[in-house]
Amino acid sequence: AQAAVVNQVPVSPRLKRKIALGRISNETNYGQSLLRDRSDDPLGKQVTDLMSKALTESGAYLVFERPDIGRIQAEGDLTGQKLNLLGVDALIVGSLTEFGRKTVGATGFVSSSKKQVAFAKVDIRVVDVSTGHVFFATSGAGEASTETASTFGFGSQAGYDGTLNDAAIRQAVSQAISRMASGMSARPWQTYILKAQGSQVFLSGGRRQGIVPGMQFSVVTQGEQIRSPQTGAIVTLPGRVVGQLRVDSLFGDSELNEGAMASLISGSLDNLPPQDLVVRHEAGR
């Protein structure tokens, strides 16, 4: 058993993606009132907070929240400060589309039972921030219940259990995030070149995104964008691999200023502006 552990193939570090989380709205009739405006959506805010927590705890994402971006921008206009938003790989938007409770029971000659059931369903969409294209959509459902029983009038009794709502929503969010992971893993992780000096290249992203010394990346030209005469949409042509990089060391102390120093081990970046290049790590490499 010890020999088998030693001979195992090393696990590749997980590269974190930068995700912006938009406000998840409540589209059900539950909790709706004429006295509430769009900003006063307690159930939608609860789903958003649970989703932010689940994304962060998964260890696969750097999460940046965007639910109240309009309010932040308005505050910046009042103070004259320009809002500086960090670029992300994708934006998550969605809604709570189903939510409800029911009570079911059975009564016999000497016994009776009562069961409270809460059900929730969350639909999410993952949007490419550069094109606005929804490249992945999924949903998650959750159910929570509690049951009481009595015989000859003796036994447990329970009133309304509000925690069932939270448990059902939490399960729905967890399932949606788990399914989203498969859609995100199918897209190559990528970052950008900050500066290139001969064979030494400085990359955006460091330890908090999962980059470690020794990792190798491909340098790819950004494909030309052409409008399709068939659909009218902008189509990005495949880029060309122009080099391979190996990470030598890391720098920075937060996800906002982290970077990596890498060496060009093959290919050439001569006469290629950094803004026209993308650094990618294909899944499974």
PDB file of C-alpha atoms in Angstrom:
ATOM      1  CA  ALA A   1       0.000   0.000   0.000  1.00  0.00           C
ATOM      2  CA  GLN A   2       2.862   2.383   0.828  1.00  0.00           C
ATOM      3  CA  ALA A   3       4.551   1.634  -2.504  1.00  0.00           C
ATOM      4  CA  ALA A   4       1.303   2.350  -4.329  1.00  0.00           C
ATOM      5  CA  VAL A   5       1.041   5.746  -2.659  1.00  0.00           C
ATOM      6  CA  VAL A   6       4.633   6.622  -3.592  1.00  0.00           C
ATOM      7  CA  ASN A   7       4.089   5.619  -7.229  1.00  0.00           C
ATOM      8  CA  GLN A   8       0.914   7.616  -7.660  1.00  0.00           C
ATOM      9  CA  VAL A   9       0.945  10.296 -10.366  1.00  0.00           C
ATOM     10  CA  PRO A  10       1.227  13.747  -8.743  1.00  0.00           C
ATOM     11  CA  VAL A  11      -2.041  15.681  -8.753  1.00  0.00           C
ATOM     12  CA  SER A  12      -1.914  18.794 -10.911  1.00  0.00           C
ATOM     13  CA  PRO A  13      -2.632  21.963  -8.908  1.00  0.00           C
ATOM     14  CA  ARG A  14      -6.073  23.427  -9.445  1.00  0.00           C
ATOM     15  CA  LEU A  15      -5.999  26.753 -11.255  1.00  0.00           C
ATOM     16  CA  LYS A  16      -8.650  29.108  -9.923  1.00  0.00           C
ATOM     17  CA  ARG A  17     -10.847  31.120 -12.246  1.00  0.00           C
ATOM     18  CA  LYS A  18     -11.999  34.674 -11.544  1.00  0.00           C
ATOM     19  CA  ILE A  19     -15.771  34.678 -11.281  1.00  0.00           C
ATOM     20  CA  ALA A  20     -18.101  37.650 -10.867  1.00  0.00           C
ATOM     21  CA  LEU A  21     -21.323  36.840  -9.049  1.00  0.00           C
ATOM     22  CA  GLY A  22     -24.331  38.908 -10.047  1.00  0.00           C
ATOM     23  CA  ARG A  23     -27.447  39.235  -7.966  1.00  0.00           C
ATOM     24  CA  ILE A  24     -29.537  36.038  -7.926  1.00  0.00           C
ATOM     25  CA  SER A  25     -33.169  37.177  -7.980  1.00  0.00           C
ATOM     26  CA  ASN A  26     -36.273  35.618  -6.495  1.00  0.00           C
ATOM     27  CA  GLU A  27     -38.706  34.929  -9.337  1.00  0.00           C
ATOM     28  CA  THR A  28     -41.205  32.986  -7.235  1.00  0.00           C
ATOM     29  CA  ASN A  29     -44.293  34.345  -5.502  1.00  0.00           C
ATOM     30  CA  TYR A  30     -42.809  33.537  -2.110  1.00  0.00           C
ATOM     31  CA  GLY A  31     -41.735  36.643  -0.207  1.00  0.00           C
ATOM     32  CA  GLN A  32     -43.060  39.033  -2.866  1.00  0.00           C
ATOM     33  CA  SER A  33     -44.918  42.149  -1.771  1.00  0.00           C
ATOM     34  CA  LEU A  34     -46.087  45.426  -3.276  1.00  0.00           C
ATOM     35  CA  LEU A  35     -44.137  47.185  -0.516  1.00  0.00           C
ATOM     36  CA  ARG A  36     -40.795  45.762  -1.729  1.00  0.00           C
ATOM     37  CA  ASP A  37     -38.689  47.213  -4.536  1.00  0.00           C
ATOM     38  CA  ARG A  38     -36.078  45.485  -6.685  1.00  0.00           C
ATOM     39  CA  SER A  39     -33.343  46.182  -4.158  1.00  0.00           C
ATOM     40  CA  ASP A  40     -35.343  44.744  -1.264  1.00  0.00           C
ATOM     41  CA  ASP A  41     -35.290  41.042  -2.098  1.00  0.00           C
ATOM     42  CA  PRO A  42     -34.361  39.128   1.083  1.00  0.00           C
ATOM     43  CA  LEU A  43     -34.793  35.668  -0.439  1.00  0.00           C
ATOM     44  CA  GLY A  44     -32.751  36.591  -3.511  1.00  0.00           C
ATOM     45  CA  LYS A  45     -30.036  38.027  -1.297  1.00  0.00           C
ATOM     46  CA  GLN A  46     -30.001  34.837   0.759  1.00  0.00           C
ATOM     47  CA  VAL A  47     -29.501  32.716  -2.374  1.00  0.00           C
ATOM     48  CA  THR A  48     -26.732  35.050  -3.559  1.00  0.00           C
ATOM     49  CA  ASP A  49     -24.922  34.847  -0.215  1.00  0.00           C
ATOM     50  CA  LEU A  50     -25.179  31.048  -0.139  1.00  0.00           C
ATOM     51  CA  MET A  51     -23.862  30.850  -3.703  1.00  0.00           C
ATOM     52  CA  SER A  52     -20.949  33.158  -2.905  1.00  0.00           C
ATOM     53  CA  LYS A  53     -20.068  30.981   0.082  1.00  0.00           C
ATOM     54  CA  ALA A  54     -20.316  27.767  -1.944  1.00  0.00           C
ATOM     55  CA  LEU A  55     -18.153  29.145  -4.769  1.00  0.00           C
ATOM     56  CA  THR A  56     -15.490  30.327  -2.338  1.00  0.00           C
ATOM     57  CA  GLU A  57     -15.426  27.111  -0.312  1.00  0.00           C
ATOM     58  CA  SER A  58     -15.096  25.003  -3.482  1.00  0.00           C
ATOM     59  CA  GLY A  59     -11.512  26.249  -3.826  1.00  0.00           C
ATOM     60  CA  ALA A  60     -11.879  26.530  -7.608  1.00  0.00           C
ATOM     61  CA  TYR A  61     -12.702  30.238  -7.922  1.00  0.00           C
ATOM     62  CA  LEU A  62     -11.728  33.741  -6.915  1.00  0.00           C
ATOM     63  CA  VAL A  63     -15.131  35.311  -6.324  1.00  0.00           C
ATOM     64  CA  PHE A  64     -15.890  38.986  -6.965  1.00  0.00           C
ATOM     65  CA  GLU A  65     -19.401  40.130  -6.162  1.00  0.00           C
ATOM     66  CA  ARG A  66     -21.289  42.445  -8.510  1.00  0.00           C
ATOM     67  CA  PRO A  67     -24.871  42.463  -7.119  1.00  0.00           C
ATOM     68  CA  ASP A  68     -24.875  46.105  -6.038  1.00  0.00           C
ATOM     69  CA  ILE A  69     -22.700  47.461  -8.825  1.00  0.00           C
ATOM     70  CA  GLY A  70     -25.258  50.148  -9.675  1.00  0.00           C
ATOM     71  CA  ARG A  71     -25.240  51.506  -6.147  1.00  0.00           C
ATOM     72  CA  ILE A  72     -21.444  51.455  -6.013  1.00  0.00           C
ATOM     73  CA  GLN A  73     -21.210  53.349  -9.293  1.00  0.00           C
ATOM     74  CA  ALA A  74     -23.752  55.919  -8.074  1.00  0.00           C
ATOM     75  CA  GLU A  75     -21.726  56.431  -4.892  1.00  0.00           C
ATOM     76  CA  GLY A  76     -18.585  56.872  -6.982  1.00  0.00           C
ATOM     77  CA  ASP A  77     -20.301  59.541  -9.069  1.00  0.00           C
ATOM     78  CA  LEU A  78     -21.225  61.454  -5.910  1.00  0.00           C
ATOM     79  CA  THR A  79     -17.657  61.447  -4.598  1.00  0.00           C
ATOM     80  CA  GLY A  80     -15.981  61.895  -7.977  1.00  0.00           C
ATOM     81  CA  GLN A  81     -14.066  58.624  -7.655  1.00  0.00           C
ATOM     82  CA  LYS A  82     -13.653  56.367 -10.651  1.00  0.00           C
ATOM     83  CA  LEU A  83     -14.665  52.760 -10.091  1.00  0.00           C
ATOM     84  CA  ASN A  84     -11.836  50.348 -10.881  1.00  0.00           C
ATOM     85  CA  LEU A  85     -13.265  46.867 -11.438  1.00  0.00           C
ATOM     86  CA  LEU A  86     -11.068  43.787 -11.698  1.00  0.00           C
ATOM     87  CA  GLY A  87     -11.503  41.805 -14.902  1.00  0.00           C
ATOM     88  CA  VAL A  88     -13.039  38.352 -14.555  1.00  0.00           C
ATOM     89  CA  ASP A  89     -13.343  35.231 -16.674  1.00  0.00           C
ATOM     90  CA  ALA A  90     -17.106  34.860 -16.425  1.00  0.00           C
ATOM     91  CA  LEU A  91     -20.236  36.289 -14.831  1.00  0.00           C
ATOM     92  CA  ILE A  92     -22.847  34.190 -13.023  1.00  0.00           C
ATOM     93  CA  VAL A  93     -26.465  35.321 -13.115  1.00  0.00           C
ATOM     94  CA  GLY A  94     -29.598  33.422 -12.218  1.00  0.00           C
ATOM     95  CA  SER A  95     -32.735  33.175 -10.168  1.00  0.00           C
ATOM     96  CA  LEU A  96     -34.682  31.165  -7.652  1.00  0.00           C
ATOM     97  CA  THR A  97     -37.366  29.753  -9.966  1.00  0.00           C
ATOM     98  CA  GLU A  98     -39.200  27.341  -7.679  1.00  0.00           C
ATOM     99  CA  PHE A  99     -39.765  27.495  -3.948  1.00  0.00           C
ATOM    100  CA  GLY A 100     -42.544  26.220  -1.737  1.00  0.00           C
ATOM    101  CA  ARG A 101     -43.651  24.218   1.244  1.00  0.00           C
ATOM    102  CA  LYS A 102     -46.248  21.579   1.855  1.00  0.00           C
ATOM    103  CA  THR A 103     -47.492  19.518   4.768  1.00  0.00           C
ATOM    104  CA  VAL A 104     -48.520  15.910   4.251  1.00  0.00           C
ATOM    105  CA  GLY A 105     -49.857  13.513   6.833  1.00  0.00           C
ATOM    106  CA  ALA A 106     -51.534  10.220   7.468  1.00  0.00           C
ATOM    107  CA  THR A 107     -54.019   9.283  10.138  1.00  0.00           C
ATOM    108  CA  GLY A 108     -54.724   5.734  11.254  1.00  0.00           C
ATOM    109  CA  PHE A 109     -56.882   4.139  13.948  1.00  0.00           C
ATOM    110  CA  VAL A 110     -54.323   4.648  16.685  1.00  0.00           C
ATOM    111  CA  SER A 111     -51.527   6.639  15.053  1.00  0.00           C
ATOM    112  CA  SER A 112     -50.943   9.706  12.943  1.00  0.00           C
ATOM    113  CA  SER A 113     -47.982  11.361  11.247  1.00  0.00           C
ATOM    114  CA  LYS A 114     -47.226  14.799   9.880  1.00  0.00           C
ATOM    115  CA  LYS A 115     -44.441  15.708   7.470  1.00  0.00           C
ATOM    116  CA  GLN A 116     -43.278  19.209   6.496  1.00  0.00           C
ATOM    117  CA  VAL A 117     -41.470  19.457   3.149  1.00  0.00           C
ATOM    118  CA  ALA A 118     -39.645  22.435   1.620  1.00  0.00           C
ATOM    119  CA  PHE A 119     -38.491  22.439  -2.021  1.00  0.00           C
ATOM    120  CA  ALA A 120     -36.283  24.882  -3.949  1.00  0.00           C
ATOM    121  CA  LYS A 121     -34.852  25.122  -7.459  1.00  0.00           C
ATOM    122  CA  VAL A 122     -32.133  27.510  -8.636  1.00  0.00           C
ATOM    123  CA  ASP A 123     -31.318  28.225 -12.311  1.00  0.00           C
ATOM    124  CA  ILE A 124     -27.961  29.820 -13.170  1.00  0.00           C
ATOM    125  CA  ARG A 125     -26.270  30.978 -16.356  1.00  0.00           C
ATOM    126  CA  VAL A 126     -22.554  31.531 -16.929  1.00  0.00           C
ATOM    127  CA  VAL A 127     -21.816  34.432 -19.279  1.00  0.00           C
ATOM    128  CA  ASP A 128     -18.625  35.201 -21.205  1.00  0.00           C
ATOM    129  CA  VAL A 129     -17.931  38.797 -20.161  1.00  0.00           C
ATOM    130  CA  SER A 130     -16.112  39.615 -23.406  1.00  0.00           C
ATOM    131  CA  THR A 131     -18.971  38.634 -25.726  1.00  0.00           C
ATOM    132  CA  GLY A 132     -22.080  38.426 -23.540  1.00  0.00           C
ATOM    133  CA  HIS A 133     -22.595  34.854 -24.763  1.00  0.00           C
ATOM    134  CA  VAL A 134     -24.152  32.382 -22.303  1.00  0.00           C
ATOM    135  CA  PHE A 135     -21.839  29.402 -22.716  1.00  0.00           C
ATOM    136  CA  PHE A 136     -23.231  27.270 -19.905  1.00  0.00           C
ATOM    137  CA  ALA A 137     -26.533  26.964 -18.063  1.00  0.00           C
ATOM    138  CA  THR A 138     -27.662  24.570 -15.381  1.00  0.00           C
ATOM    139  CA  SER A 139     -29.944  24.212 -12.398  1.00  0.00           C
ATOM    140  CA  GLY A 140     -29.953  22.707  -8.945  1.00  0.00           C
ATOM    141  CA  ALA A 141     -32.780  21.410  -6.779  1.00  0.00           C
ATOM    142  CA  GLY A 142     -33.011  20.729  -3.084  1.00  0.00           C
ATOM    143  CA  GLU A 143     -35.544  19.300  -0.672  1.00  0.00           C
ATOM    144  CA  ALA A 144     -35.662  19.181   3.118  1.00  0.00           C
ATOM    145  CA  SER A 145     -38.253  17.651   5.392  1.00  0.00           C
ATOM    146  CA  THR A 146     -39.098  16.847   8.983  1.00  0.00           C
ATOM    147  CA  GLU A 147     -41.646  14.346  10.271  1.00  0.00           C
ATOM    148  CA  THR A 148     -43.491  13.849  13.554  1.00  0.00           C
ATOM    149  CA  ALA A 149     -45.642  10.940  14.654  1.00  0.00           C
ATOM    150  CA  SER A 150     -47.927  10.066  17.532  1.00  0.00           C
ATOM    151  CA  THR A 151     -49.703   6.978  18.819  1.00  0.00           C
ATOM    152  CA  PHE A 152     -52.865   7.170  20.932  1.00  0.00           C
ATOM    153  CA  GLY A 153     -52.233  10.928  21.059  1.00  0.00           C
ATOM    154  CA  PHE A 154     -48.757  10.494  22.522  1.00  0.00           C
ATOM    155  CA  GLY A 155     -45.606  11.346  20.613  1.00  0.00           C
ATOM    156  CA  SER A 156     -43.625  14.209  19.179  1.00  0.00           C
ATOM    157  CA  GLN A 157     -45.280  17.402  18.046  1.00  0.00           C
ATOM    158  CA  ALA A 158     -43.749  20.202  16.014  1.00  0.00           C
ATOM    159  CA  GLY A 159     -44.851  23.566  14.696  1.00  0.00           C
ATOM    160  CA  TYR A 160     -43.662  25.431  11.623  1.00  0.00           C
ATOM    161  CA  ASP A 161     -39.950  24.741  10.998  1.00  0.00           C
ATOM    162  CA  GLY A 162     -38.404  27.722   9.196  1.00  0.00           C
ATOM    163  CA  THR A 163     -34.974  26.082   8.926  1.00  0.00           C
ATOM    164  CA  LEU A 164     -36.313  23.737   6.236  1.00  0.00           C
ATOM    165  CA  ASN A 165     -36.406  26.672   3.815  1.00  0.00           C
ATOM    166  CA  ASP A 166     -32.704  27.362   4.360  1.00  0.00           C
ATOM    167  CA  ALA A 167     -31.755  23.688   4.026  1.00  0.00           C
ATOM    168  CA  ALA A 168     -33.659  23.267   0.743  1.00  0.00           C
ATOM    169  CA  ILE A 169     -32.118  26.407  -0.787  1.00  0.00           C
ATOM    170  CA  ARG A 170     -28.638  25.389   0.381  1.00  0.00           C
ATOM    171  CA  GLN A 171     -28.981  21.988  -1.296  1.00  0.00           C
ATOM    172  CA  ALA A 172     -30.209  23.569  -4.532  1.00  0.00           C
ATOM    173  CA  VAL A 173     -27.281  25.998  -4.616  1.00  0.00           C
ATOM    174  CA  SER A 174     -24.778  23.238  -3.857  1.00  0.00           C
ATOM    175  CA  GLN A 175     -26.090  21.078  -6.699  1.00  0.00           C
ATOM    176  CA  ALA A 176     -26.028  23.969  -9.184  1.00  0.00           C
ATOM    177  CA  ILE A 177     -22.414  24.860  -8.299  1.00  0.00           C
ATOM    178  CA  SER A 178     -21.349  21.223  -8.582  1.00  0.00           C
ATOM    179  CA  ARG A 179     -22.849  20.969 -12.063  1.00  0.00           C
ATOM    180  CA  MET A 180     -21.329  24.294 -13.104  1.00  0.00           C
ATOM    181  CA  ALA A 181     -17.843  22.974 -12.304  1.00  0.00           C
ATOM    182  CA  SER A 182     -18.025  20.536 -15.224  1.00  0.00           C
ATOM    183  CA  GLY A 183     -18.919  23.304 -17.664  1.00  0.00           C
ATOM    184  CA  MET A 184     -16.106  25.545 -16.475  1.00  0.00           C
ATOM    185  CA  SER A 185     -13.489  22.777 -16.543  1.00  0.00           C
ATOM    186  CA  ALA A 186     -14.164  22.221 -20.249  1.00  0.00           C
ATOM    187  CA  ARG A 187     -12.863  25.722 -21.025  1.00  0.00           C
ATOM    188  CA  PRO A 188      -9.080  26.276 -20.893  1.00  0.00           C
ATOM    189  CA  TRP A 189      -7.762  28.370 -18.015  1.00  0.00           C
ATOM    190  CA  GLN A 190      -6.003  31.464 -19.269  1.00  0.00           C
ATOM    191  CA  THR A 191      -4.215  34.598 -18.156  1.00  0.00           C
ATOM    192  CA  TYR A 192      -2.260  37.415 -19.769  1.00  0.00           C
ATOM    193  CA  ILE A 193       1.299  38.658 -20.142  1.00  0.00           C
ATOM    194  CA  LEU A 194       2.166  41.748 -18.134  1.00  0.00           C
ATOM    195  CA  LYS A 195       5.587  42.279 -19.685  1.00  0.00           C
ATOM    196  CA  ALA A 196       8.140  40.344 -21.714  1.00  0.00           C
ATOM    197  CA  GLN A 197      11.914  40.934 -21.565  1.00  0.00           C
ATOM    198  CA  GLY A 198      13.723  38.553 -23.864  1.00  0.00           C
ATOM    199  CA  SER A 199      13.182  35.036 -22.531  1.00  0.00           C
ATOM    200  CA  GLN A 200      11.759  36.305 -19.219  1.00  0.00           C
ATOM    201  CA  VAL A 201       8.001  36.798 -19.098  1.00  0.00           C
ATOM    202  CA  PHE A 202       5.844  38.286 -16.308  1.00  0.00           C
ATOM    203  CA  LEU A 203       2.354  36.806 -16.018  1.00  0.00           C
ATOM    204  CA  SER A 204      -0.793  38.028 -14.297  1.00  0.00           C
ATOM    205  CA  GLY A 205      -1.898  35.661 -11.509  1.00  0.00           C
ATOM    206  CA  GLY A 206      -0.006  33.910  -8.750  1.00  0.00           C
ATOM    207  CA  ARG A 207      -0.276  31.663  -5.711  1.00  0.00           C
ATOM    208  CA  ARG A 208      -3.916  32.435  -4.882  1.00  0.00           C
ATOM    209  CA  GLN A 209      -4.955  31.339  -8.363  1.00  0.00           C
ATOM    210  CA  GLY A 210      -3.136  28.042  -7.965  1.00  0.00           C
ATOM    211  CA  ILE A 211       0.003  28.808  -9.974  1.00  0.00           C
ATOM    212  CA  VAL A 212       3.140  27.111  -8.638  1.00  0.00           C
ATOM    213  CA  PRO A 213       6.768  27.094  -9.858  1.00  0.00           C
ATOM    214  CA  GLY A 214       7.405  24.431 -12.474  1.00  0.00           C
ATOM    215  CA  MET A 215       4.029  24.696 -14.176  1.00  0.00           C
ATOM    216  CA  GLN A 216       4.058  25.056 -17.950  1.00  0.00           C
ATOM    217  CA  PHE A 217       1.759  27.142 -20.125  1.00  0.00           C
ATOM    218  CA  SER A 218       1.212  27.731 -23.820  1.00  0.00           C
ATOM    219  CA  VAL A 219       1.419  31.201 -25.337  1.00  0.00           C
ATOM    220  CA  VAL A 220      -1.281  31.633 -27.977  1.00  0.00           C
ATOM    221  CA  THR A 221      -2.087  34.538 -30.259  1.00  0.00           C
ATOM    222  CA  GLN A 222      -5.557  35.989 -29.818  1.00  0.00           C
ATOM    223  CA  GLY A 223      -7.602  34.806 -32.762  1.00  0.00           C
ATOM    224  CA  GLU A 224      -8.955  37.274 -35.266  1.00  0.00           C
ATOM    225  CA  GLN A 225     -12.579  38.280 -34.725  1.00  0.00           C
ATOM    226  CA  ILE A 226     -14.805  38.140 -37.796  1.00  0.00           C
ATOM    227  CA  ARG A 227     -18.528  38.808 -38.086  1.00  0.00           C
ATOM    228  CA  SER A 228     -20.351  35.738 -39.373  1.00  0.00           C
ATOM    229  CA  PRO A 229     -22.496  36.478 -42.453  1.00  0.00           C
ATOM    230  CA  GLN A 230     -24.767  33.606 -41.421  1.00  0.00           C
ATOM    231  CA  THR A 231     -25.635  34.599 -37.851  1.00  0.00           C
ATOM    232  CA  GLY A 232     -24.346  38.169 -37.609  1.00  0.00           C
ATOM    233  CA  ALA A 233     -22.412  37.203 -34.462  1.00  0.00           C
ATOM    234  CA  ILE A 234     -18.709  37.828 -33.901  1.00  0.00           C
ATOM    235  CA  VAL A 235     -16.698  34.614 -34.368  1.00  0.00           C
ATOM    236  CA  THR A 236     -13.187  34.330 -32.922  1.00  0.00           C
ATOM    237  CA  LEU A 237     -10.845  32.278 -35.059  1.00  0.00           C
ATOM    238  CA  PRO A 238      -8.447  29.852 -33.332  1.00  0.00           C
ATOM    239  CA  GLY A 239      -5.155  31.389 -32.214  1.00  0.00           C
ATOM    240  CA  ARG A 240      -1.683  30.123 -33.028  1.00  0.00           C
ATOM    241  CA  VAL A 241       0.663  28.626 -30.414  1.00  0.00           C
ATOM    242  CA  VAL A 242       3.891  30.635 -30.507  1.00  0.00           C
ATOM    243  CA  GLY A 243       5.726  29.414 -27.407  1.00  0.00           C
ATOM    244  CA  GLN A 244       5.868  27.482 -24.142  1.00  0.00           C
ATOM    245  CA  LEU A 245       6.500  28.998 -20.698  1.00  0.00           C
ATOM    246  CA  ARG A 246       7.727  27.505 -17.418  1.00  0.00           C
ATOM    247  CA  VAL A 247       6.972  29.304 -14.154  1.00  0.00           C
ATOM    248  CA  ASP A 248      10.132  30.072 -12.143  1.00  0.00           C
ATOM    249  CA  SER A 249       8.871  32.138  -9.190  1.00  0.00           C
ATOM    250  CA  LEU A 250       5.904  34.108  -7.844  1.00  0.00           C
ATOM    251  CA  PHE A 251       5.442  37.613  -6.487  1.00  0.00           C
ATOM    252  CA  GLY A 252       2.727  39.778  -4.951  1.00  0.00           C
ATOM    253  CA  ASP A 253       0.729  39.524  -1.729  1.00  0.00           C
ATOM    254  CA  SER A 254      -2.943  39.533  -2.825  1.00  0.00           C
ATOM    255  CA  GLU A 255      -5.121  38.327  -5.682  1.00  0.00           C
ATOM    256  CA  LEU A 256      -5.141  41.890  -7.021  1.00  0.00           C
ATOM    257  CA  ASN A 257      -1.382  42.274  -7.458  1.00  0.00           C
ATOM    258  CA  GLU A 258      -0.055  38.727  -7.697  1.00  0.00           C
ATOM    259  CA  GLY A 259       2.035  37.632 -10.638  1.00  0.00           C
ATOM    260  CA  ALA A 260       4.466  34.990 -11.842  1.00  0.00           C
ATOM    261  CA  MET A 261       7.917  35.144 -13.420  1.00  0.00           C
ATOM    262  CA  ALA A 262       8.329  32.595 -16.211  1.00  0.00           C
ATOM    263  CA  SER A 263      10.965  31.557 -18.725  1.00  0.00           C
ATOM    264  CA  LEU A 264      10.354  30.995 -22.411  1.00  0.00           C
ATOM    265  CA  ILE A 265      11.475  27.395 -22.992  1.00  0.00           C
ATOM    266  CA  SER A 266      10.427  27.157 -26.648  1.00  0.00           C
ATOM    267  CA  GLY A 267       9.187  29.385 -29.428  1.00  0.00           C
ATOM    268  CA  SER A 268       9.615  33.145 -29.756  1.00  0.00           C
ATOM    269  CA  LEU A 269       7.642  36.233 -28.737  1.00  0.00           C
ATOM    270  CA  ASP A 270       9.638  38.634 -30.896  1.00  0.00           C
ATOM    271  CA  ASN A 271       7.552  41.327 -32.602  1.00  0.00           C
ATOM    272  CA  LEU A 272       4.413  40.084 -30.827  1.00  0.00           C
ATOM    273  CA  PRO A 273       2.772  42.711 -28.572  1.00  0.00           C
ATOM    274  CA  PRO A 274       1.781  41.245 -25.147  1.00  0.00           C
ATOM    275  CA  GLN A 275      -1.778  42.536 -25.547  1.00  0.00           C
ATOM    276  CA  ASP A 276      -2.199  40.284 -28.586  1.00  0.00           C
ATOM    277  CA  LEU A 277      -1.236  37.134 -26.663  1.00  0.00           C
ATOM    278  CA  VAL A 278      -3.016  34.797 -24.241  1.00  0.00           C
ATOM    279  CA  VAL A 279      -1.375  32.345 -21.830  1.00  0.00           C
ATOM    280  CA  ARG A 280      -3.337  29.109 -21.522  1.00  0.00           C
ATOM    281  CA  HIS A 281      -3.293  25.921 -19.529  1.00  0.00           C
ATOM    282  CA  GLU A 282      -5.288  23.154 -21.146  1.00  0.00           C
ATOM    283  CA  ALA A 283      -7.245  20.795 -18.883  1.00  0.00           C
ATOM    284  CA  GLY A 284      -5.454  17.513 -18.291  1.00  0.00           C
ATOM    285  CA  ARG A 285      -1.969  18.811 -19.093  1.00  0.00           C
TER     286      ARG A 285
END
